[in-house]
Amino acid sequence: MPEIQFEPSKTTLRDMLRNDNYYVIPRFQRPFSWDGDNFADFWRDLTKDESTGYFIGPMVIWQERDSHVARVVDGQQRLTTIMMMLCAIRDKFAEFDENDLASALHQLIQKQNDDGEVTFSLIVENGSNYFPHAILQQSPNRTMKPRTEEERNLDTINKNIQQNIEDLLSKEENREAQINQLKHLRKQLLDLRIILITNDNEDDAYTIFETINSRGKNLEVVDLLKNHLLSLSRGSGNVLADGPKVQWTSMRAQLEATEKHRRLNPNRYLQHWWLSRNDYTSEQHLFSEFKGKITDKESAKKHLLWLEKDSKYYRQAMTPEILSDWGGNLVEGEQALRGLELFGVVQPAPLLLALVRAVREEHLKPGKFNTMLNVIESFHYQYTIVSKLTSSGGVSQMYAKAARDLHAASNSPGEQAAVLRAITNKLIERAPSRDQFMLAFENRFVYTKRNNSDKRIIQYTLERLTKTQHGGFKIDGPSIEHLLPQSAAKEDPDLEMTVGSIGNLLLVNNRINGRDLANKPYSEKRQIIKDRSPMSDTAGALSNETWDESDIMRRTQTIGALAFDEIWRMPNMH
């Protein structure tokens, strides 16, 4: 490999912003990702160092000769944060009606080129309107709400900056002192010392991006892979509107948090995606594996297409409730996926992705999809949730192999059946015995006001119990009721485990509120529940004349037996 040529120079932020350059965050850069701790470190270093020009390390830019466009290869997080700080100082000057000071500072934030066009000094190629409109522009739009993960990160740091400045000014006695403090902070920022490393070759810039050691956050697999894919797949030269960037952005959008669903870790997605198609590897070696597989433009384009498409399947597998079109023939599989999401298990994720991909692309019949997911959910309910057994890396590798084999057998129903039969048998071999399960179940679930960490799992168990015993129907707006009231545990603390035991719990519908049942004796509760919530009668809950510790223990055992033998039953070896 030929030696990469650099032109390092010592400079200050003031000189960087006063020259004719516009600094562009290229498409291959990761989104803004600094958190409160990163900013706190930067603020502390900046404000505690009273020497002239605090050194913030190197920044690397790629700039073609005779061009005023300087693309930031390393230093994006710091430069973005610094620009937000300058904007916050400008806005405070404006609040003090120091409009000349505000305008003078804004001329460093927004410049006019030789043609009279006005452009911000820092431009984000991949960015939305949020950064320029809500932060950079003079009189920023305070009504804009952050929508993406990057925008939320920007909003968080921007608020931290504003709060830190307010705290700084609150220590001053009068308006003049506050303005002087703002001027001092402005000077500290503009005097920041930087070693600017300039390179005019784009290919070298991509290489630098992978190897540079900066003071910012360490690069993750998702950052490195984005750079590698976009580096190989570029071609038109139009970095503002190209297909590969759109595909990558679409993939990331699938993984982002919204009001309806949680964020999915993009690095974890990449590993699960890899394991669903390729040989097993650890996260530590994942990028090296990707890089070895993706060596030219054609393979980069294929992988971008696969990653974007599969991100939708991954979202469906990890948060199945967001999808409304599972349809009647997939409803059992959806229910199992919901259970696995609740359990929080990650080992089966590559196989879950492979199963959803196969059924969505019509390579796998819905019946086999449902059956396999029921087996996986049943195994983890018995093994992970109730018995609390821990697994070694062997389980993860087992799931990954099944995912890979299922993907390879996508055009052969016979081979698919063999793959699913093999993984099913392996899960059966690892599942706890009935005696192990029943022993663990007796004391596994306790729910009281003081002990409520397992509430969601307990409610899910009771919901599945209700559906099993009442023809698949479920209770509307269910809440958990204690047959022996919790007040009994107040009178006798030794009863808390008994009162909270799952054998003392049942679901009631939203036509019964807490005041209706309150601390009533069992006989009265039983009649109210029978009249208003008949489906609450599960595992003999409303069959007794009296209700005591022995009844609770018997019902706990009954629920455990139903869970093992019917609801989460493992199939026979085949």
XYZ file of C-alpha atoms in Angstrom:
574
model
C 0.000 0.000 0.000
C 1.498 3.410 -0.941
C 2.242 5.774 1.901
C -0.584 8.184 2.675
C 0.499 11.814 2.450
C -0.680 14.342 5.056
C -0.315 18.081 5.442
C -0.505 18.701 9.199
C -0.766 22.279 10.399
C -1.304 23.988 13.722
C -4.375 26.167 13.782
C -7.125 27.528 16.002
C -10.865 27.269 15.748
C -10.956 31.012 15.034
C -8.739 30.586 11.972
C -10.727 27.567 10.786
C -13.981 29.524 10.863
C -12.595 32.777 9.464
C -11.110 31.232 6.341
C -13.119 30.493 3.193
C -13.715 26.814 3.961
C -17.039 25.140 4.635
C -16.765 22.072 6.839
C -18.907 19.165 5.716
C -19.738 16.018 7.708
C -19.623 13.391 4.913
C -22.223 10.727 4.368
C -19.856 7.982 5.576
C -19.639 9.506 9.040
C -21.698 8.099 11.889
C -24.567 10.244 13.223
C -23.892 12.609 16.101
C -23.648 10.363 19.145
C -22.104 12.256 22.032
C -23.898 11.808 25.330
C -23.919 13.803 28.552
C -20.695 12.226 29.827
C -18.786 13.078 26.640
C -19.949 16.682 26.843
C -19.277 16.932 30.583
C -15.656 15.897 29.995
C -15.271 18.422 27.186
C -16.867 21.249 29.204
C -14.715 20.503 32.224
C -11.507 20.489 30.189
C -12.466 23.686 28.394
C -13.522 25.739 31.419
C -10.876 24.514 33.872
C -7.950 25.175 31.536
C -7.046 28.863 31.816
C -4.003 28.664 29.546
C -4.105 30.306 26.152
C -5.693 27.942 23.672
C -6.717 24.560 25.034
C -5.500 21.754 22.726
C -8.346 19.455 21.634
C -6.310 17.054 19.527
C -6.109 16.398 15.800
C -8.837 16.768 13.212
C -8.559 15.115 9.821
C -10.166 16.607 6.730
C -10.344 15.565 3.103
C -10.200 18.579 0.809
C -9.694 18.545 -2.932
C -7.181 21.044 -4.232
C -8.587 24.509 -5.008
C -11.851 23.613 -3.251
C -13.407 25.401 -0.293
C -15.288 22.250 0.759
C -13.443 20.507 3.611
C -14.956 17.141 4.529
C -14.428 16.140 8.155
C -13.016 12.616 8.439
C -12.190 12.775 12.133
C -13.446 15.388 14.583
C -17.145 15.473 13.764
C -18.378 15.024 17.330
C -16.130 17.765 18.708
C -16.775 20.208 15.873
C -20.551 19.739 16.048
C -20.522 20.290 19.815
C -18.352 23.413 19.487
C -20.699 24.885 16.876
C -23.651 24.289 19.204
C -21.778 26.077 21.978
C -21.084 29.079 19.737
C -24.775 29.165 18.790
C -25.789 29.105 22.460
C -23.443 32.032 23.227
C -24.829 33.935 20.226
C -28.379 33.369 21.451
C -27.485 34.585 24.960
C -25.954 37.751 23.485
C -29.250 38.286 21.650
C -31.222 37.782 24.878
C -29.141 40.562 26.452
C -29.935 42.768 23.400
C -26.243 42.711 22.495
C -27.119 42.382 18.826
C -23.724 43.499 17.492
C -21.999 40.778 19.514
C -24.578 38.211 18.378
C -24.227 39.196 14.708
C -20.429 39.185 14.820
C -20.413 35.658 16.212
C -23.047 34.506 13.730
C -20.740 35.528 10.866
C -18.488 32.673 11.949
C -21.442 30.269 12.072
C -22.862 31.276 8.676
C -20.772 32.597 5.774
C -21.282 34.227 2.408
C -19.322 32.888 -0.549
C -17.998 34.771 -3.587
C -21.365 34.421 -5.326
C -23.232 35.939 -2.412
C -24.724 32.598 -1.337
C -25.121 32.162 2.415
C -24.165 28.772 3.873
C -23.502 27.480 7.355
C -19.856 26.867 8.223
C -20.750 23.299 9.249
C -22.948 21.213 6.967
C -24.152 17.653 7.599
C -24.645 15.790 4.309
C -26.659 13.036 5.939
C -28.527 15.342 8.259
C -32.113 16.459 8.550
C -33.391 20.019 8.899
C -33.162 19.817 12.678
C -29.518 20.847 13.126
C -29.595 23.913 10.823
C -33.101 25.084 11.742
C -33.333 24.317 15.472
C -29.734 25.164 16.393
C -27.540 26.859 13.767
C -29.767 29.543 12.303
C -30.078 32.958 13.887
C -33.331 32.979 15.884
C -33.487 29.156 15.934
C -36.828 27.398 15.659
C -37.584 26.356 19.250
C -40.776 24.537 18.262
C -39.004 21.780 16.315
C -39.122 18.430 18.076
C -36.356 15.824 17.690
C -37.603 12.747 15.864
C -34.591 10.524 15.251
C -31.928 9.160 17.569
C -29.362 11.623 16.195
C -31.738 14.560 16.655
C -32.418 13.484 20.233
C -28.666 13.360 20.881
C -28.282 16.862 19.441
C -31.187 18.108 21.531
C -29.761 16.581 24.718
C -26.312 18.129 24.259
C -27.818 21.459 23.204
C -29.874 21.573 26.405
C -26.802 20.617 28.451
C -24.880 23.474 26.846
C -27.643 25.964 27.583
C -27.932 24.790 31.190
C -24.171 24.958 31.761
C -24.072 28.493 30.404
C -26.988 29.483 32.647
C -25.166 28.010 35.648
C -22.012 29.888 34.681
C -23.836 33.213 34.364
C -25.786 32.746 37.603
C -22.522 33.122 39.525
C -22.051 36.691 38.228
C -23.442 39.657 40.124
C -24.718 41.866 37.301
C -25.479 42.059 33.599
C -22.086 43.479 32.633
C -20.265 40.653 34.397
C -22.498 38.094 32.680
C -21.719 39.554 29.251
C -18.009 39.504 30.053
C -18.334 35.858 31.075
C -19.957 35.095 27.710
C -17.101 36.892 25.936
C -14.590 34.865 27.931
C -16.305 31.588 27.016
C -16.407 32.694 23.368
C -12.666 33.393 23.492
C -11.958 30.006 25.086
C -13.754 28.314 22.202
C -12.228 30.374 19.399
C -8.741 29.959 20.890
C -9.016 26.166 20.878
C -5.838 24.750 19.345
C -6.059 22.005 16.749
C -3.640 20.026 14.618
C -5.411 19.970 11.268
C -4.410 17.052 9.046
C -5.421 17.649 5.439
C -5.536 15.049 2.675
C -6.772 15.540 -0.888
C -7.456 11.878 -1.733
C -10.902 10.449 -0.978
C -9.736 6.824 -0.848
C -7.097 7.750 1.696
C -9.777 9.510 3.722
C -11.767 6.294 4.005
C -8.637 4.427 5.113
C -7.877 7.107 7.671
C -11.416 6.866 8.997
C -10.904 3.198 9.889
C -7.523 3.649 11.554
C -7.430 7.094 13.132
C -7.227 7.396 16.923
C -9.311 10.359 18.011
C -10.351 11.735 21.379
C -13.985 11.093 20.541
C -16.000 7.913 21.029
C -14.432 4.691 19.771
C -15.761 3.592 16.416
C -18.250 0.752 16.488
C -18.936 -1.958 13.930
C -21.880 -0.009 12.520
C -19.650 3.037 11.888
C -16.857 1.037 10.282
C -19.207 -1.012 8.125
C -21.045 2.076 6.895
C -17.760 3.617 5.850
C -16.612 0.424 4.137
C -19.872 -0.143 2.240
C -20.280 3.435 1.058
C -16.624 3.642 0.127
C -16.923 0.641 -2.191
C -20.363 1.467 -3.591
C -19.850 5.113 -4.484
C -19.618 5.985 -8.126
C -21.756 8.914 -9.211
C -19.882 11.439 -7.127
C -23.183 12.922 -6.013
C -22.867 12.422 -2.272
C -26.039 14.369 -1.537
C -28.424 12.019 -3.329
C -27.259 8.459 -3.932
C -28.857 5.066 -3.536
C -26.361 3.452 -1.143
C -26.696 6.265 1.376
C -30.491 6.067 1.145
C -30.389 2.305 1.703
C -28.147 2.646 4.751
C -30.315 5.419 6.192
C -33.421 3.304 5.622
C -31.825 0.398 7.498
C -30.880 2.623 10.440
C -34.387 4.119 10.518
C -35.867 0.636 10.984
C -33.776 0.218 14.127
C -34.502 3.625 15.660
C -36.842 4.133 18.591
C -40.213 5.768 17.981
C -43.206 6.512 20.151
C -44.474 3.006 19.388
C -41.419 0.812 19.784
C -37.993 0.594 21.375
C -34.621 1.133 19.767
C -32.809 -1.911 18.435
C -29.035 -1.821 18.824
C -27.558 -1.545 15.304
C -24.355 -3.387 16.233
C -26.400 -6.250 17.631
C -28.522 -6.288 14.476
C -25.406 -6.552 12.313
C -24.124 -9.479 14.341
C -27.484 -11.264 14.321
C -27.788 -10.622 10.581
C -24.336 -12.059 9.975
C -25.058 -15.126 12.104
C -28.334 -15.727 10.252
C -26.429 -16.192 6.978
C -22.742 -16.865 7.661
C -20.335 -18.806 9.871
C -20.289 -17.997 13.578
C -18.120 -15.078 14.703
C -17.889 -12.876 17.779
C -18.686 -9.172 17.762
C -14.976 -8.499 18.252
C -14.175 -10.011 14.847
C -17.400 -9.036 13.081
C -16.091 -6.096 11.057
C -13.087 -8.104 9.891
C -15.472 -10.805 8.658
C -17.632 -8.250 6.848
C -14.563 -6.667 5.293
C -13.299 -10.030 4.095
C -16.665 -10.792 2.505
C -17.293 -7.368 0.941
C -14.365 -6.670 -1.356
C -15.771 -4.817 -4.360
C -18.576 -2.571 -5.539
C -20.865 -5.427 -6.521
C -20.655 -7.218 -3.160
C -21.123 -3.899 -1.352
C -24.324 -3.192 -3.291
C -25.646 -6.693 -2.576
C -24.956 -6.420 1.145
C -26.583 -2.988 1.362
C -29.683 -4.418 -0.300
C -29.771 -7.429 2.047
C -29.123 -5.373 5.174
C -31.852 -2.881 4.344
C -34.409 -5.564 3.495
C -33.617 -7.762 6.487
C -33.790 -4.837 8.920
C -37.574 -4.858 8.396
C -37.720 -8.573 9.182
C -35.526 -8.034 12.238
C -37.849 -5.321 13.512
C -40.815 -7.697 13.089
C -38.982 -10.470 14.938
C -37.836 -8.274 17.834
C -40.978 -6.124 18.275
C -43.799 -8.146 16.684
C -46.580 -5.996 18.136
C -45.832 -3.150 15.697
C -47.049 -5.188 12.745
C -50.750 -5.406 11.969
C -50.603 -7.848 9.040
C -49.405 -11.053 10.669
C -52.714 -12.557 9.621
C -54.588 -15.534 10.995
C -52.127 -18.109 9.683
C -49.197 -16.504 11.544
C -50.904 -15.498 14.780
C -49.387 -18.346 16.808
C -45.913 -17.350 15.720
C -46.595 -13.718 16.542
C -47.728 -14.711 20.054
C -44.517 -16.684 20.570
C -42.421 -13.730 19.363
C -44.236 -11.465 21.820
C -43.401 -13.885 24.603
C -39.742 -14.019 23.623
C -39.583 -10.221 23.510
C -41.015 -10.119 27.028
C -38.517 -12.737 28.218
C -35.654 -10.580 26.945
C -33.657 -13.505 25.575
C -31.192 -12.698 22.786
C -29.648 -16.095 21.952
C -32.350 -17.128 19.446
C -32.309 -13.781 17.573
C -30.420 -15.029 14.470
C -32.891 -17.899 14.078
C -35.878 -15.603 14.702
C -34.619 -13.348 11.912
C -34.109 -16.327 9.611
C -37.620 -17.632 10.358
C -39.346 -14.293 9.736
C -37.324 -13.765 6.559
C -38.195 -17.237 5.287
C -41.930 -16.978 5.957
C -42.197 -13.406 4.611
C -40.417 -14.386 1.409
C -42.655 -17.474 1.160
C -39.804 -19.953 1.458
C -41.286 -21.417 4.670
C -44.874 -22.500 5.273
C -46.753 -20.684 8.082
C -47.408 -23.942 9.946
C -43.700 -24.722 10.274
C -43.017 -21.092 11.241
C -45.594 -21.238 14.040
C -44.474 -24.644 15.299
C -40.800 -23.695 15.496
C -41.494 -20.427 17.303
C -43.761 -22.201 19.796
C -40.921 -24.624 20.552
C -38.428 -21.783 21.064
C -40.799 -19.856 23.336
C -41.703 -22.979 25.326
C -38.049 -23.848 25.795
C -37.159 -20.403 27.136
C -40.217 -20.239 29.389
C -39.250 -23.572 30.945
C -35.479 -23.157 30.858
C -34.813 -19.421 31.266
C -37.874 -17.902 32.936
C -39.060 -20.591 35.363
C -36.014 -22.773 35.997
C -33.601 -19.813 35.711
C -30.974 -21.977 34.079
C -28.110 -20.194 32.375
C -26.666 -21.247 29.079
C -23.138 -21.169 27.761
C -22.152 -19.900 24.353
C -23.160 -23.282 23.012
C -26.834 -22.283 22.874
C -26.030 -19.137 20.880
C -23.923 -21.136 18.435
C -26.675 -23.736 18.189
C -29.237 -21.096 17.195
C -26.799 -19.438 14.784
C -26.100 -22.730 13.008
C -29.821 -23.433 12.673
C -30.368 -19.937 11.236
C -27.543 -20.362 8.751
C -28.729 -23.820 7.718
C -32.320 -22.614 7.323
C -31.169 -19.773 5.080
C -29.110 -22.174 2.978
C -32.117 -24.506 2.625
C -34.525 -21.780 1.500
C -35.421 -23.592 -1.734
C -35.723 -27.110 -0.302
C -38.711 -27.909 1.964
C -37.151 -31.255 2.838
C -33.888 -29.676 3.982
C -35.822 -27.012 5.897
C -37.747 -29.695 7.759
C -34.486 -31.438 8.657
C -32.984 -28.192 9.989
C -36.033 -27.423 12.135
C -36.210 -31.003 13.381
C -32.534 -30.895 14.402
C -32.810 -27.654 16.389
C -36.050 -28.857 17.997
C -34.371 -32.052 19.198
C -31.434 -30.083 20.603
C -33.803 -27.849 22.579
C -35.697 -30.885 23.885
C -32.416 -32.374 25.109
C -31.571 -29.187 27.020
C -35.033 -28.524 28.485
C -35.576 -29.167 32.223
C -37.408 -32.290 33.348
C -40.971 -32.019 34.614
C -39.808 -32.509 38.203
C -37.173 -29.771 37.834
C -39.736 -27.406 36.368
C -42.415 -28.076 38.984
C -39.966 -27.621 41.852
C -38.795 -24.290 40.435
C -42.344 -23.138 39.623
C -43.591 -23.495 43.220
C -41.606 -20.485 44.426
C -40.761 -18.749 41.158
C -43.493 -16.119 40.883
C -44.398 -13.686 43.664
C -46.299 -10.438 43.169
C -47.117 -7.916 45.895
C -46.839 -4.160 46.206
C -43.358 -4.611 47.656
C -42.293 -7.404 45.328
C -43.366 -6.556 41.788
C -40.324 -7.115 39.560
C -41.964 -10.092 37.812
C -45.357 -8.477 37.285
C -45.241 -8.565 33.470
C -44.173 -12.217 33.332
C -46.835 -13.168 35.891
C -49.531 -11.322 33.957
C -48.402 -13.000 30.738
C -48.539 -16.411 32.423
C -52.066 -15.730 33.691
C -53.159 -14.425 30.279
C -51.943 -17.582 28.556
C -53.590 -19.689 31.268
C -56.894 -17.892 30.704
C -56.749 -18.359 26.924
C -55.936 -22.057 27.331
C -58.859 -22.698 29.676
C -61.395 -20.483 27.908
C -61.144 -21.460 24.260
C -58.587 -18.882 23.182
C -60.531 -15.896 24.504
C -58.845 -13.253 26.625
C -59.942 -10.861 29.355
C -60.410 -7.212 28.383
C -58.193 -4.731 30.216
C -57.000 -7.302 32.745
C -55.575 -6.503 36.152
C -54.108 -8.869 38.744
C -56.218 -9.649 41.806
C -55.107 -11.358 45.033
C -57.760 -13.806 46.258
C -56.298 -13.778 49.765
C -55.942 -9.990 50.171
C -52.573 -8.310 50.620
C -53.824 -6.927 53.921
C -53.372 -10.446 55.329
C -49.612 -10.065 54.871
C -49.669 -6.804 56.807
C -51.198 -8.601 59.766
C -48.791 -11.536 59.400
C -45.575 -10.691 57.461
C -44.766 -14.391 57.140
C -47.719 -14.650 54.744
C -46.248 -12.298 52.108
C -44.811 -15.083 49.951
C -48.087 -16.980 50.154
C -50.235 -13.928 49.361
C -47.974 -13.015 46.425
C -47.760 -16.564 45.074
C -49.137 -17.119 41.576
C -51.563 -19.641 43.074
C -53.274 -16.720 44.834
C -53.464 -14.580 41.705
C -55.950 -14.315 38.890
C -56.895 -11.791 36.240
C -60.098 -9.758 36.443
C -61.572 -7.614 33.693
C -61.966 -3.858 33.585
C -65.575 -4.052 34.794
C -64.254 -4.732 38.282
C -62.212 -2.104 40.060
C -60.165 -2.362 43.200
C -62.863 -0.869 45.414
C -65.327 -3.579 44.414
C -63.070 -6.287 45.821
C -60.799 -4.386 48.233
C -60.169 -6.552 51.307
C -63.354 -8.581 51.054
C -63.278 -12.217 52.185
C -62.910 -14.967 49.600
C -66.603 -15.908 49.562
C -67.663 -12.367 48.610
C -64.852 -11.900 46.096
C -65.688 -15.209 44.469
C -69.294 -14.220 43.814
C -68.421 -10.759 42.456
C -65.815 -12.201 40.099
C -68.119 -15.003 38.922
C -70.837 -12.488 38.118
C -68.731 -9.804 36.438
C -65.626 -11.600 35.135
C -66.470 -15.277 34.560
C -63.310 -15.971 32.526
C -61.255 -15.197 35.628
C -62.040 -18.676 36.913
C -58.836 -20.537 36.044
C -57.185 -23.566 37.648
C -60.037 -23.888 40.168
C -59.663 -20.359 41.555
C -63.383 -19.912 42.236
C -64.339 -23.511 43.063
C -63.710 -23.493 46.825
C -65.908 -22.515 49.731
C -62.891 -21.245 51.677
C -59.407 -20.117 50.691
C -56.206 -20.701 52.679
C -52.505 -21.486 52.296
C -53.062 -25.105 51.305
C -55.504 -24.052 48.558
C -52.981 -21.541 47.247
C -50.236 -24.179 47.158
C -52.491 -26.655 45.331
C -53.470 -24.053 42.740
C -49.813 -23.082 42.244
C -49.048 -26.718 41.473
C -52.047 -26.921 39.130
C -50.918 -23.827 37.203
C -47.381 -25.225 37.004
C -48.665 -28.510 35.617
C -50.807 -26.713 33.024
C -47.843 -24.543 32.047
C -45.539 -27.532 31.533
C -48.011 -30.024 30.067
C -50.165 -27.757 27.879
C -49.342 -24.077 27.533
C -45.562 -24.300 27.061
C -45.318 -28.009 26.304
C -42.191 -29.204 24.549
C -42.839 -31.744 21.768
C -41.565 -35.291 21.796
C -38.174 -36.083 20.295
C -38.406 -36.902 16.586
